[in-house]
């Protein structure tokens, strides 16, 4: 029987590429997004069905798995991909901006998983793949909100895997390095507060460095391949790093003393070009 993956944030970048990749591999794809009426590329591909899902909307979340199960006989994989980056000096961030970051990147994931666990338990199998980041394992300046949201996902996923193992439900984390998508454009929300001074030079230097490095980054297809691996390798492996430089930076994180690693991150982030 054909397998089915449910994807959040399939309107662009990693989510869209993963939808295309899985359908090429012979899977059914339930591609969810905030505005399916605007989607052109995926809607005519046989094997892909579109669903409306804003991961912060209670109404959209309610019964989403049952809605999908009217179209497909089972759901094998839930790929939590939707997310964005709130960046800039923490001192500038409003409570709303802080909460919004967690509503999408953390609570959106938790709430959707709540909808899917009963389905996966009933099916006696399921794989949950959450999208973290290499910065779910270390941090960079001006990304305190984004990093903490991904660190939260890391801790949540690591604990959840133990609970769900007995039901043959696997939990996995995909940890991309910089990937060339809309993430560093429209999905990057820079927090602003005219009253808070003293960060302009740091923001210019670090954010423009990030954007420059992003231009040389891997494309989203490398993440799609990694998601496919996580969905099909039959292992209990939890973490899958992906993208140019991910392996080396995470090895350095693992083996270097924290003080030295942090010093190197700071130096690299403050490089002029
Ligand atoms: N690109 C990178 O460098 C990178 C690195 C590590 C991890 N990641 C992670 O990869 C994931 C995908 O990002 P991307 O690189 O593919 O960026 P992207 O092209 O900007 O895609 C982000 C997706 O998330 C969706 N989204 C945002 N808020 C949502 C909400 N409330 N409900 C449902 N969908 C929502 C967007 O939908 P709309 O089209 O409606 O805005 C879009 O489809 C994110 O979790 C990101 O943190 C990215």
Short mmCIF file of C-alpha atoms and ligand atoms in Angstrom, two decimals:
data_model
loop_
_atom_site.label_atom_id
_atom_site.label_comp_id
_atom_site.label_asym_id
_atom_site.label_seq_id
_atom_site.Cartn_x
_atom_site.Cartn_y
_atom_site.Cartn_z
CA UNK A 1 0.00 0.00 0.00
CA UNK A 2 1.24 3.52 -0.83
CA UNK A 3 2.57 5.43 2.17
CA UNK A 4 1.41 8.92 3.13
CA UNK A 5 3.26 11.90 4.60
CA UNK A 6 1.55 14.94 6.12
CA UNK A 7 3.60 18.14 5.81
CA UNK A 8 3.12 21.56 7.43
CA UNK A 9 4.31 24.75 5.73
CA UNK A 10 4.31 23.12 2.30
CA UNK A 11 3.81 26.44 0.49
CA UNK A 12 7.54 27.09 0.11
CA UNK A 13 11.14 26.09 0.76
CA UNK A 14 11.82 22.83 2.57
CA UNK A 15 8.13 21.90 2.90
CA UNK A 16 7.39 22.30 -0.80
CA UNK A 17 10.56 20.50 -1.88
CA UNK A 18 9.80 17.62 0.50
CA UNK A 19 6.29 17.32 -0.96
CA UNK A 20 7.71 17.03 -4.47
CA UNK A 21 10.43 14.59 -3.38
CA UNK A 22 8.08 12.18 -1.60
CA UNK A 23 5.59 12.12 -4.46
CA UNK A 24 8.48 11.31 -6.84
CA UNK A 25 9.33 8.41 -4.52
CA UNK A 26 5.79 7.07 -4.90
CA UNK A 27 4.24 8.38 -1.68
CA UNK A 28 0.93 10.17 -1.18
CA UNK A 29 1.46 13.69 0.11
CA UNK A 30 -0.95 15.64 2.30
CA UNK A 31 0.52 19.12 1.89
CA UNK A 32 -0.81 21.63 4.40
CA UNK A 33 -0.33 25.39 4.27
CA UNK A 34 -1.89 28.63 5.44
CA UNK A 35 -3.24 29.64 2.01
CA UNK A 36 -3.84 26.61 -0.23
CA UNK A 37 -5.91 28.78 -2.57
CA UNK A 38 -2.69 30.56 -3.61
CA UNK A 39 -0.75 27.35 -4.32
CA UNK A 40 -0.13 26.66 -8.01
CA UNK A 41 2.89 24.34 -8.28
CA UNK A 42 1.65 21.48 -6.08
CA UNK A 43 -2.07 21.47 -6.78
CA UNK A 44 -1.90 19.70 -10.14
CA UNK A 45 0.61 17.00 -9.13
CA UNK A 46 -1.11 13.60 -8.87
CA UNK A 47 -0.67 12.11 -5.39
CA UNK A 48 -0.59 15.51 -3.65
CA UNK A 49 -3.62 16.92 -1.83
CA UNK A 50 -3.70 20.36 -0.27
CA UNK A 51 -5.12 21.25 3.16
CA UNK A 52 -5.53 24.55 4.97
CA UNK A 53 -3.50 24.66 8.18
CA UNK A 54 -2.21 27.59 10.12
CA UNK A 55 -0.46 25.78 12.98
CA UNK A 56 -1.56 28.50 15.41
CA UNK A 57 -5.25 28.12 14.56
CA UNK A 58 -7.30 25.90 16.90
CA UNK A 59 -10.03 25.52 14.26
CA UNK A 60 -7.57 24.44 11.57
CA UNK A 61 -5.87 21.97 13.92
CA UNK A 62 -9.04 20.35 15.19
CA UNK A 63 -9.66 17.01 13.47
CA UNK A 64 -7.07 17.72 10.76
CA UNK A 65 -5.88 14.10 10.88
CA UNK A 66 -9.45 12.77 10.41
CA UNK A 67 -9.94 15.13 7.46
CA UNK A 68 -6.80 13.74 5.82
CA UNK A 69 -7.89 10.17 6.58
CA UNK A 70 -10.99 10.74 4.43
CA UNK A 71 -8.62 11.09 1.44
CA UNK A 72 -5.90 8.59 2.35
CA UNK A 73 -6.23 5.19 4.09
CA UNK A 74 -3.48 5.93 6.66
CA UNK A 75 -0.85 8.48 7.56
CA UNK A 76 2.66 7.13 8.01
CA UNK A 77 4.66 10.28 8.66
CA UNK A 78 3.93 13.67 10.20
CA UNK A 79 6.53 16.21 9.08
CA UNK A 80 6.43 19.33 11.25
CA UNK A 81 8.19 21.83 9.05
CA UNK A 82 6.34 25.17 9.38
CA UNK A 83 8.38 27.78 11.17
CA UNK A 84 9.99 31.21 10.99
CA UNK A 85 12.78 33.13 12.64
CA UNK A 86 12.25 36.07 15.00
CA UNK A 87 15.69 37.67 15.13
CA UNK A 88 17.35 40.76 16.54
CA UNK A 89 18.35 41.92 19.99
CA UNK A 90 16.25 40.24 22.68
CA UNK A 91 15.96 43.59 24.49
CA UNK A 92 13.95 44.92 21.55
CA UNK A 93 11.45 42.06 21.38
CA UNK A 94 7.88 42.67 22.57
CA UNK A 95 6.01 40.02 24.56
CA UNK A 96 3.83 39.45 21.48
CA UNK A 97 6.88 38.79 19.29
CA UNK A 98 8.36 36.39 21.86
CA UNK A 99 5.10 34.51 22.22
CA UNK A 100 4.43 34.42 18.47
CA UNK A 101 7.80 32.73 17.90
CA UNK A 102 6.90 29.97 20.33
CA UNK A 103 3.28 29.73 19.11
CA UNK A 104 4.46 28.69 15.65
CA UNK A 105 7.78 26.92 16.22
CA UNK A 106 6.92 25.09 19.44
CA UNK A 107 3.22 25.08 20.43
CA UNK A 108 2.11 24.63 16.80
CA UNK A 109 4.21 21.46 16.68
CA UNK A 110 3.01 20.19 20.07
CA UNK A 111 -0.65 20.84 19.25
CA UNK A 112 -0.46 19.06 15.92
CA UNK A 113 1.32 16.08 17.47
CA UNK A 114 -1.57 15.87 19.99
CA UNK A 115 -3.95 15.50 17.04
CA UNK A 116 -1.84 12.76 15.47
CA UNK A 117 -0.89 10.55 18.44
CA UNK A 118 -4.34 8.88 18.70
CA UNK A 119 -4.27 8.16 14.95
CA UNK A 120 -0.78 6.69 15.13
CA UNK A 121 -1.72 4.62 18.19
CA UNK A 122 -4.77 3.26 16.38
CA UNK A 123 -2.65 2.45 13.30
CA UNK A 124 -0.01 0.92 15.60
CA UNK A 125 2.65 2.88 13.80
CA UNK A 126 3.73 6.37 12.84
CA UNK A 127 6.80 8.58 12.48
CA UNK A 128 6.94 12.16 13.71
CA UNK A 129 9.69 14.27 12.15
CA UNK A 130 10.24 17.69 13.71
CA UNK A 131 12.28 20.40 12.02
CA UNK A 132 14.88 21.77 14.35
CA UNK A 133 18.11 23.40 13.13
CA UNK A 134 21.82 23.20 13.81
CA UNK A 135 21.07 26.14 16.10
CA UNK A 136 18.84 23.76 18.07
CA UNK A 137 22.20 22.40 19.31
CA UNK A 138 24.16 25.64 19.80
CA UNK A 139 23.34 29.34 19.64
CA UNK A 140 24.28 32.46 17.70
CA UNK A 141 23.91 36.11 18.70
CA UNK A 142 20.62 37.87 17.83
CA UNK A 143 18.88 34.51 17.41
CA UNK A 144 17.95 34.05 21.07
CA UNK A 145 14.22 33.62 20.32
CA UNK A 146 14.67 31.36 17.32
CA UNK A 147 17.39 29.28 19.00
CA UNK A 148 15.37 28.87 22.18
CA UNK A 149 12.33 27.73 20.16
CA UNK A 150 14.44 25.09 18.42
CA UNK A 151 16.13 24.06 21.69
CA UNK A 152 12.64 23.58 23.11
CA UNK A 153 11.77 21.33 20.17
CA UNK A 154 14.94 19.33 20.70
CA UNK A 155 14.18 18.68 24.37
CA UNK A 156 10.52 17.97 23.67
CA UNK A 157 11.31 15.50 20.88
CA UNK A 158 14.01 13.72 22.84
CA UNK A 159 11.66 13.13 25.76
CA UNK A 160 8.66 12.25 23.59
CA UNK A 161 10.55 9.48 21.76
CA UNK A 162 10.80 7.52 25.04
CA UNK A 163 7.05 7.82 25.72
CA UNK A 164 5.88 6.82 22.25
CA UNK A 165 8.32 3.97 21.57
CA UNK A 166 5.97 1.45 23.23
CA UNK A 167 3.28 2.30 20.63
CA UNK A 168 5.65 1.87 17.69
CA UNK A 169 5.66 5.63 17.11
CA UNK A 170 9.07 7.09 16.31
CA UNK A 171 10.11 10.68 16.90
CA UNK A 172 12.88 12.23 14.84
CA UNK A 173 14.60 15.58 14.45
CA UNK A 174 15.92 17.07 11.25
CA UNK A 175 18.64 19.66 11.89
CA UNK A 176 19.44 21.74 8.80
CA UNK A 177 22.35 24.14 8.49
CA UNK A 178 21.63 27.29 6.44
CA UNK A 179 19.39 26.35 3.51
CA UNK A 180 18.57 28.60 0.56
CA UNK A 181 14.84 29.28 0.94
CA UNK A 182 12.59 32.20 1.84
CA UNK A 183 13.66 31.70 5.45
CA UNK A 184 16.28 34.48 5.33
CA UNK A 185 13.85 36.73 3.44
CA UNK A 186 10.14 36.88 4.17
CA UNK A 187 10.31 34.31 7.00
CA UNK A 188 12.84 36.33 8.98
CA UNK A 189 11.06 38.78 11.28
CA UNK A 190 13.56 41.30 12.61
CA UNK A 191 12.35 42.69 15.94
CA UNK A 192 12.44 46.49 16.05
CA UNK A 193 12.19 48.98 18.88
CA UNK A 194 13.32 52.57 18.27
CA UNK A 195 13.61 53.16 22.00
CA UNK A 196 16.33 50.54 22.42
CA UNK A 197 19.73 51.77 21.24
CA UNK A 198 23.17 50.23 20.94
CA UNK A 199 22.61 47.22 18.66
CA UNK A 200 22.63 48.79 15.17
CA UNK A 201 26.21 47.97 14.31
CA UNK A 202 25.93 44.41 15.65
CA UNK A 203 22.67 43.80 13.78
CA UNK A 204 24.08 45.15 10.49
CA UNK A 205 27.19 43.02 10.76
CA UNK A 206 25.63 39.78 11.94
CA UNK A 207 22.42 39.80 9.89
CA UNK A 208 24.18 40.79 6.67
CA UNK A 209 26.80 38.06 7.33
CA UNK A 210 23.97 35.53 7.79
CA UNK A 211 22.35 36.61 4.51
CA UNK A 212 25.69 36.42 2.68
CA UNK A 213 26.38 32.91 3.99
CA UNK A 214 22.84 31.91 3.08
CA UNK A 215 23.52 32.75 -0.58
CA UNK A 216 26.16 30.00 -0.60
CA UNK A 217 24.00 27.51 1.30
CA UNK A 218 22.60 24.16 0.13
CA UNK A 219 19.20 24.09 -1.55
CA UNK A 220 16.09 22.63 0.16
CA UNK A 221 16.33 19.35 -1.79
CA UNK A 222 19.11 18.17 0.56
CA UNK A 223 16.70 18.48 3.47
CA UNK A 224 13.96 16.68 1.52
CA UNK A 225 16.36 13.76 1.00
CA UNK A 226 17.21 13.72 4.70
CA UNK A 227 13.52 13.73 5.64
CA UNK A 228 13.03 10.79 3.29
CA UNK A 229 15.92 8.97 4.98
CA UNK A 230 14.44 9.63 8.41
CA UNK A 231 11.07 8.36 7.17
CA UNK A 232 12.39 5.16 5.62
CA UNK A 233 15.60 3.99 7.32
CA UNK A 234 13.74 1.82 9.84
CA UNK A 235 16.05 2.96 12.60
CA UNK A 236 15.45 4.50 15.99
CA UNK A 237 17.94 7.26 15.23
CA UNK A 238 16.72 10.56 16.68
CA UNK A 239 18.81 13.29 15.03
CA UNK A 240 19.58 13.88 11.34
CA UNK A 241 21.80 16.86 10.53
CA UNK A 242 21.71 18.09 6.95
CA UNK A 243 23.09 20.80 4.63
CA UNK A 244 26.54 22.20 3.97
CA UNK A 245 28.64 22.46 7.13
CA UNK A 246 26.07 20.89 9.48
CA UNK A 247 28.13 17.78 10.21
CA UNK A 248 31.32 19.64 10.98
CA UNK A 249 29.79 22.31 13.21
CA UNK A 250 27.89 19.70 15.24
CA UNK A 251 31.05 17.59 15.58
CA UNK A 252 32.89 20.69 16.83
CA UNK A 253 30.03 21.31 19.28
CA UNK A 254 30.32 17.76 20.54
CA UNK A 255 34.07 17.50 20.89
CA UNK A 256 35.35 21.01 21.66
CA UNK A 257 35.20 22.42 25.17
CA UNK A 258 32.13 24.69 25.38
CA UNK A 259 34.17 27.83 26.12
CA UNK A 260 36.33 27.32 23.04
CA UNK A 261 33.33 26.48 20.86
CA UNK A 262 31.47 29.61 22.02
CA UNK A 263 34.55 31.74 21.36
CA UNK A 264 34.76 30.40 17.80
CA UNK A 265 31.04 31.06 17.18
CA UNK A 266 31.40 34.63 18.41
CA UNK A 267 34.47 35.21 16.24
CA UNK A 268 32.85 33.70 13.16
CA UNK A 269 29.60 35.64 13.63
CA UNK A 270 31.50 38.92 14.01
CA UNK A 271 33.65 38.43 10.92
CA UNK A 272 33.45 41.47 8.61
CA UNK A 273 33.23 39.47 5.35
N1 LIG B 1 16.27 27.82 5.63
C1 LIG B 1 17.11 27.63 6.64
O1 LIG B 1 18.24 28.15 6.65
C2 LIG B 1 16.68 26.74 7.79
C3 LIG B 1 17.69 26.21 8.60
C4 LIG B 1 17.31 25.42 9.69
C5 LIG B 1 15.98 25.16 9.93
N2 LIG B 1 15.02 25.70 9.12
C6 LIG B 1 13.63 25.41 9.42
O2 LIG B 1 13.01 24.86 8.29
C7 LIG B 1 11.61 25.08 8.34
C8 LIG B 1 11.11 25.55 6.99
O3 LIG B 1 11.71 26.77 6.65
P1 LIG B 1 12.18 27.12 5.16
O4 LIG B 1 13.65 27.27 5.18
O5 LIG B 1 11.58 26.20 4.18
O6 LIG B 1 11.58 28.60 5.02
P2 LIG B 1 10.36 29.16 4.14
O7 LIG B 1 10.58 28.84 2.71
O8 LIG B 1 10.22 30.57 4.54
O9 LIG B 1 9.12 28.31 4.65
C9 LIG B 1 8.52 28.51 5.89
C10 LIG B 1 7.16 27.85 5.84
O10 LIG B 1 6.55 27.92 7.14
C11 LIG B 1 5.21 28.33 6.94
N3 LIG B 1 4.61 28.93 8.12
C12 LIG B 1 5.03 29.99 8.86
N4 LIG B 1 4.15 30.24 9.85
C13 LIG B 1 3.17 29.32 9.74
C14 LIG B 1 1.99 29.04 10.46
N5 LIG B 1 1.59 29.79 11.50
N6 LIG B 1 1.21 27.98 10.07
C15 LIG B 1 1.57 27.22 9.02
N7 LIG B 1 2.67 27.46 8.28
C16 LIG B 1 3.46 28.49 8.64
C17 LIG B 1 5.30 29.32 5.78
O11 LIG B 1 4.00 29.52 5.27
P3 LIG B 1 3.56 30.83 4.42
O12 LIG B 1 4.00 30.57 3.00
O13 LIG B 1 2.09 30.91 4.59
O14 LIG B 1 4.28 32.00 5.04
C18 LIG B 1 6.22 28.54 4.86
O15 LIG B 1 5.51 27.54 4.16
C19 LIG B 1 11.38 26.08 9.49
O16 LIG B 1 10.92 25.37 10.62
C20 LIG B 1 12.78 26.63 9.75
O17 LIG B 1 12.93 27.03 11.09
C21 LIG B 1 15.35 26.48 8.05
#
